[in-house]
mmCIF file of C-alpha atoms in Angstrom:
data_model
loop_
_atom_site.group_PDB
_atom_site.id
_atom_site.type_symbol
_atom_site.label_atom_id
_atom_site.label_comp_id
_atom_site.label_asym_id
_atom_site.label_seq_id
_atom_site.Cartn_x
_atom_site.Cartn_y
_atom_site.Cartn_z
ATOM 1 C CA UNK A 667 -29.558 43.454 -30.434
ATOM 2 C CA UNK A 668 -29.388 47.318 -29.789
ATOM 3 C CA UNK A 669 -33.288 47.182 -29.302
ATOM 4 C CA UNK A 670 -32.968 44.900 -27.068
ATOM 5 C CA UNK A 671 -30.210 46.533 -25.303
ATOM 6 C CA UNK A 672 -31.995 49.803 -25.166
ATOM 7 C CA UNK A 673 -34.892 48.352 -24.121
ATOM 8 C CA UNK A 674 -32.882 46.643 -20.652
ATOM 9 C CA UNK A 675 -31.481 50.588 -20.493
ATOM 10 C CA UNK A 676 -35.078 51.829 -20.390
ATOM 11 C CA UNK A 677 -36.072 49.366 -18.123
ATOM 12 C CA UNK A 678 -33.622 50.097 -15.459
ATOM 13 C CA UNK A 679 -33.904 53.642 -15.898
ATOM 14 C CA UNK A 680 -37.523 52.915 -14.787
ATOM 15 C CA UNK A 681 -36.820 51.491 -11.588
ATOM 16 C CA UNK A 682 -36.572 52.971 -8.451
ATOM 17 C CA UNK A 683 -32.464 53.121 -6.440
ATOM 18 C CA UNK A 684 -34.228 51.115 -3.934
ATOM 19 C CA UNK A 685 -35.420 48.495 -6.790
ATOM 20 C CA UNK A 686 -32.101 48.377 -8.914
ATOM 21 C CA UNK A 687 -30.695 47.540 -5.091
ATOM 22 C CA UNK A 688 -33.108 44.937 -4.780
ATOM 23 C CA UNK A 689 -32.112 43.457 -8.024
ATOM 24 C CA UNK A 690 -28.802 43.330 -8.010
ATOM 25 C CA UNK A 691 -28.561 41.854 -4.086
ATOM 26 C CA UNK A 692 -30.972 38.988 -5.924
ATOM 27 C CA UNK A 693 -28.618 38.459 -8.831
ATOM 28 C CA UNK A 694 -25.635 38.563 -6.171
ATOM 29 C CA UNK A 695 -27.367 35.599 -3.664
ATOM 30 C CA UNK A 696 -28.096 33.852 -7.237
ATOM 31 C CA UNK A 697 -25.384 33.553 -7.960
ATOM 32 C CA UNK A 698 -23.575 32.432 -4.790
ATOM 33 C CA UNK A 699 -26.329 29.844 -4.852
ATOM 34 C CA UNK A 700 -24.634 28.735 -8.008
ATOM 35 C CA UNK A 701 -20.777 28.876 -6.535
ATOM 36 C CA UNK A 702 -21.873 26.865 -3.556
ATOM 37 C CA UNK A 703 -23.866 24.037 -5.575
ATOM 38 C CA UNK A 704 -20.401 24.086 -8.202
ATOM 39 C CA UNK A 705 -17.991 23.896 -4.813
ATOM 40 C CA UNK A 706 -20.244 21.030 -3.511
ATOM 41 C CA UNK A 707 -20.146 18.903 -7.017
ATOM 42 C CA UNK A 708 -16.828 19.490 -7.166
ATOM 43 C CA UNK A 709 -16.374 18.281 -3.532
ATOM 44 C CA UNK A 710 -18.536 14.988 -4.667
ATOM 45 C CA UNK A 711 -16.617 14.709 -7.595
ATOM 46 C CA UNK A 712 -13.624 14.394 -6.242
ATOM 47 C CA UNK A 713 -11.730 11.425 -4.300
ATOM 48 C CA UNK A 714 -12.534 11.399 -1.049
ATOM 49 C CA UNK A 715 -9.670 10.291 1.262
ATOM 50 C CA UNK A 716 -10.904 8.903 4.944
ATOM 51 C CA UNK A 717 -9.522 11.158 7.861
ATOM 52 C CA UNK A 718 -7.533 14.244 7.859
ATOM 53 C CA UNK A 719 -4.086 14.506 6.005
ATOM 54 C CA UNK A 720 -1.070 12.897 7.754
ATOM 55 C CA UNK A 721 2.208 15.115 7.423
ATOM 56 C CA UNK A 722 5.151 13.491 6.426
ATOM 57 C CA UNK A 723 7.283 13.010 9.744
ATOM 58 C CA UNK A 724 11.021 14.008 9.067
ATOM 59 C CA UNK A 725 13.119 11.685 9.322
ATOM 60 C CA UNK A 726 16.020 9.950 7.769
ATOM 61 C CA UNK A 727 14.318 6.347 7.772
ATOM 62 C CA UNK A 728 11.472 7.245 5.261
ATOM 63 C CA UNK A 729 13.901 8.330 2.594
ATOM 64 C CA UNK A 730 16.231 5.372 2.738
ATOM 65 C CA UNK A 731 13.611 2.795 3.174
ATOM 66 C CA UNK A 732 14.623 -0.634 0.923
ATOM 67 C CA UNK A 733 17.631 1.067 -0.735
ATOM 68 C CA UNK A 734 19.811 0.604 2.731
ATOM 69 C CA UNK A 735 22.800 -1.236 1.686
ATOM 70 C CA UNK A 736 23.335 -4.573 3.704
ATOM 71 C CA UNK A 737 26.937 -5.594 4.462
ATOM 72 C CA UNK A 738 30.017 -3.963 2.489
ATOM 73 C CA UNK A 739 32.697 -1.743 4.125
ATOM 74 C CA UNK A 740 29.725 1.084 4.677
ATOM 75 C CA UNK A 741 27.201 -0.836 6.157
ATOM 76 C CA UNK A 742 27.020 1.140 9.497
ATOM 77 C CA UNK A 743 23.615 2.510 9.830
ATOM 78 C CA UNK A 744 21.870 5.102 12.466
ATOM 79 C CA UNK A 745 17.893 5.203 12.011
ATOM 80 C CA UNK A 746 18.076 3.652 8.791
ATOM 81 C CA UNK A 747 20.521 5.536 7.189
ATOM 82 C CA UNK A 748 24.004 4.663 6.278
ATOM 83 C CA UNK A 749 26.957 6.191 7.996
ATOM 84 C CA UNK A 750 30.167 6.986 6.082
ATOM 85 C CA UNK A 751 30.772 6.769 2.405
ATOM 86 C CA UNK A 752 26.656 7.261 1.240
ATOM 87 C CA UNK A 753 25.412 10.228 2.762
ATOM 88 C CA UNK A 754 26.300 14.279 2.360
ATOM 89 C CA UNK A 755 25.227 16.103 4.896
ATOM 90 C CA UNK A 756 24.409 19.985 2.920
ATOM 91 C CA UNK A 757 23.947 23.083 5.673
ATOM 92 C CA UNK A 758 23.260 26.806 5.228
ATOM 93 C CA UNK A 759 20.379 25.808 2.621
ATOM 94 C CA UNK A 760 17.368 28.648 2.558
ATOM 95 C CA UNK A 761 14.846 28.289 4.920
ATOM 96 C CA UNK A 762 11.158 29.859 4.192
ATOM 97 C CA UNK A 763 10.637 27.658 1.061
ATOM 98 C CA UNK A 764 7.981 24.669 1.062
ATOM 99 C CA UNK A 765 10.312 21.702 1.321
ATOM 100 C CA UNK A 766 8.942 19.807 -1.785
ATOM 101 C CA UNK A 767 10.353 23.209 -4.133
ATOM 102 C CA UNK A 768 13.557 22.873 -1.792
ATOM 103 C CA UNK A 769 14.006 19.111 -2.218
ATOM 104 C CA UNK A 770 13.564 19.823 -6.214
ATOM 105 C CA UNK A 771 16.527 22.516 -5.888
ATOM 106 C CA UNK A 772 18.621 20.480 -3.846
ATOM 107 C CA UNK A 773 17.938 17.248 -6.542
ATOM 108 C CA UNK A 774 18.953 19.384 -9.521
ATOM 109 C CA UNK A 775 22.237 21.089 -7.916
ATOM 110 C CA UNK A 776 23.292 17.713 -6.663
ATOM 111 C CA UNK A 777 22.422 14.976 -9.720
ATOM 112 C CA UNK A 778 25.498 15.546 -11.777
ATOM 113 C CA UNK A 779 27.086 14.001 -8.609
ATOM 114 C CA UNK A 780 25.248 10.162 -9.103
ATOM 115 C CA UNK A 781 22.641 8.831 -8.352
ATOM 116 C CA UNK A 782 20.250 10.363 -5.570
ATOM 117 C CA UNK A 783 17.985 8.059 -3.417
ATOM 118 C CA UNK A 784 16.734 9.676 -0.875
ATOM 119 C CA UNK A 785 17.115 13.983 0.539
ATOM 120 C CA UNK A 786 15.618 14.087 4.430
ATOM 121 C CA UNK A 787 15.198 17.290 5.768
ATOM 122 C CA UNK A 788 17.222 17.761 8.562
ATOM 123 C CA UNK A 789 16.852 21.115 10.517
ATOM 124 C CA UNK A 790 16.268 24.732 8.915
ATOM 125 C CA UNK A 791 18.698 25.117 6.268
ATOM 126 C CA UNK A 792 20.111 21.416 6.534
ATOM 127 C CA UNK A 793 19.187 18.326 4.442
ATOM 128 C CA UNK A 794 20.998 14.855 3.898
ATOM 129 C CA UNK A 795 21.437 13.896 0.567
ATOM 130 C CA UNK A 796 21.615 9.679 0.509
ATOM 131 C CA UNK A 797 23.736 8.881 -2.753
ATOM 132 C CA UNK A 798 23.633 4.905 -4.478
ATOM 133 C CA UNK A 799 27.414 5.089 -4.311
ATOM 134 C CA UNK A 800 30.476 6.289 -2.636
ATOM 135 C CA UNK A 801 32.079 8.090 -5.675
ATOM 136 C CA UNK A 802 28.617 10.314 -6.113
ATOM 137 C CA UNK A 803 29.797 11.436 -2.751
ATOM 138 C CA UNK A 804 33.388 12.229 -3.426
ATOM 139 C CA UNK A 805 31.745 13.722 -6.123
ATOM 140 C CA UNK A 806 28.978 15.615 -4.170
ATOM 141 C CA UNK A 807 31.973 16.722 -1.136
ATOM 142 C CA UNK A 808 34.309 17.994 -3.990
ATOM 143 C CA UNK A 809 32.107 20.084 -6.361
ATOM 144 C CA UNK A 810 29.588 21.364 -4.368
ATOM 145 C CA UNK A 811 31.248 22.887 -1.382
ATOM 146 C CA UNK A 812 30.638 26.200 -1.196
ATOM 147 C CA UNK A 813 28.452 26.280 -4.477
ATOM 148 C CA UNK A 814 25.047 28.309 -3.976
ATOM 149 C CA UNK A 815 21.860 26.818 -4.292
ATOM 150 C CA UNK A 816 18.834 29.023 -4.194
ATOM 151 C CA UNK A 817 21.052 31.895 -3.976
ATOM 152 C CA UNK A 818 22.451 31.022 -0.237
ATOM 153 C CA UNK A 819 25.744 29.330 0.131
ATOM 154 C CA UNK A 820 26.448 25.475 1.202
ATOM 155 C CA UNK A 821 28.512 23.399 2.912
ATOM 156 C CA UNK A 822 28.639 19.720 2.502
ATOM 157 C CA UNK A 823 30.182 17.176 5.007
ATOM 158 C CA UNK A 824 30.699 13.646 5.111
ATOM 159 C CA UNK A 825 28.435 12.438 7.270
ATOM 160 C CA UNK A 826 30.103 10.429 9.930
ATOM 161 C CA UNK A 827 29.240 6.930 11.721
ATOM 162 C CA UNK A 828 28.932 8.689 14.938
ATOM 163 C CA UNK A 829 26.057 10.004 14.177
#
């Protein structure tokens, strides 16, 4: 192995700056050559999905969906989500975070309350919570108001019919 190291040593200590140049830009294009064809397999490789990514629109509908109540004392519903007695409404959340780490935050601080079916971004700092049951949101509106999640303060309100 050492002769055969000191034999690459002597070999580059024959060339020329310009040649040793030469040789590396070679190695260099060889080897982006090598990234491209890997990117490209990889590209093949994986699933292809037809058209560009849709972003999730924001609104309250898509995170109620089937789990709307029907009937009952709370059955009042704006854009498909239920008025008084299901919902939180949770302000002064931090803004600047990608909303899937936010909606994990806001999931863990609120799931001692009950059950949690749906959180909808609302504005900048404000998400609704949509809880299975009205005593998750008693629940919710008692202990959490004025706890800190993500190191900001919140405020949680009943969210009213008048929506």
């Amino acid at each position: 192995m050492a002769d055969r190291h000191s034999d690459s040593v002597k070999e580059k200590l024959s060339l020329s700056l310009d040649e040793i140049i030469a040789l590396n830009n070679k190695q260099q294009k060889q080897q982006q050559q090598q990234q491209k064809q890997q990117q490209k397999q990889q590209q093949q490789d994986s699933p292809q999905q037809g058209g560009p990514q849709r972003r999730r629109r924001n609104n309250a509908a898509a995170a109620v969906g089937p789990y709307t109540p029907r009937g009952g004392p709370y059955s009042y519903q704006h854009n498909g989500v239920p008025g008084v007695g299901y919902s939180v409404k949770v302000i002064g959340l931090p803004t600047g975070i990608p909303w899937p780490r936010l909606e994990g935050m806001v999931r863990r601080s609120f799931g001692h309350c009950g059950t949690i079916i749906g959180v909808v971004p609302r504005r900048d700092g404000e998400a609704w919570i949509q809880f299975s049951d009205v005593s998750a949101c008693r629940v919710a509106l008692s202990d959490m108001q004025n706890a800190k999640v993500g190191g900001n303060q919140i405020t949680v309100e009943r969210v009213s019919s008048g929506v």
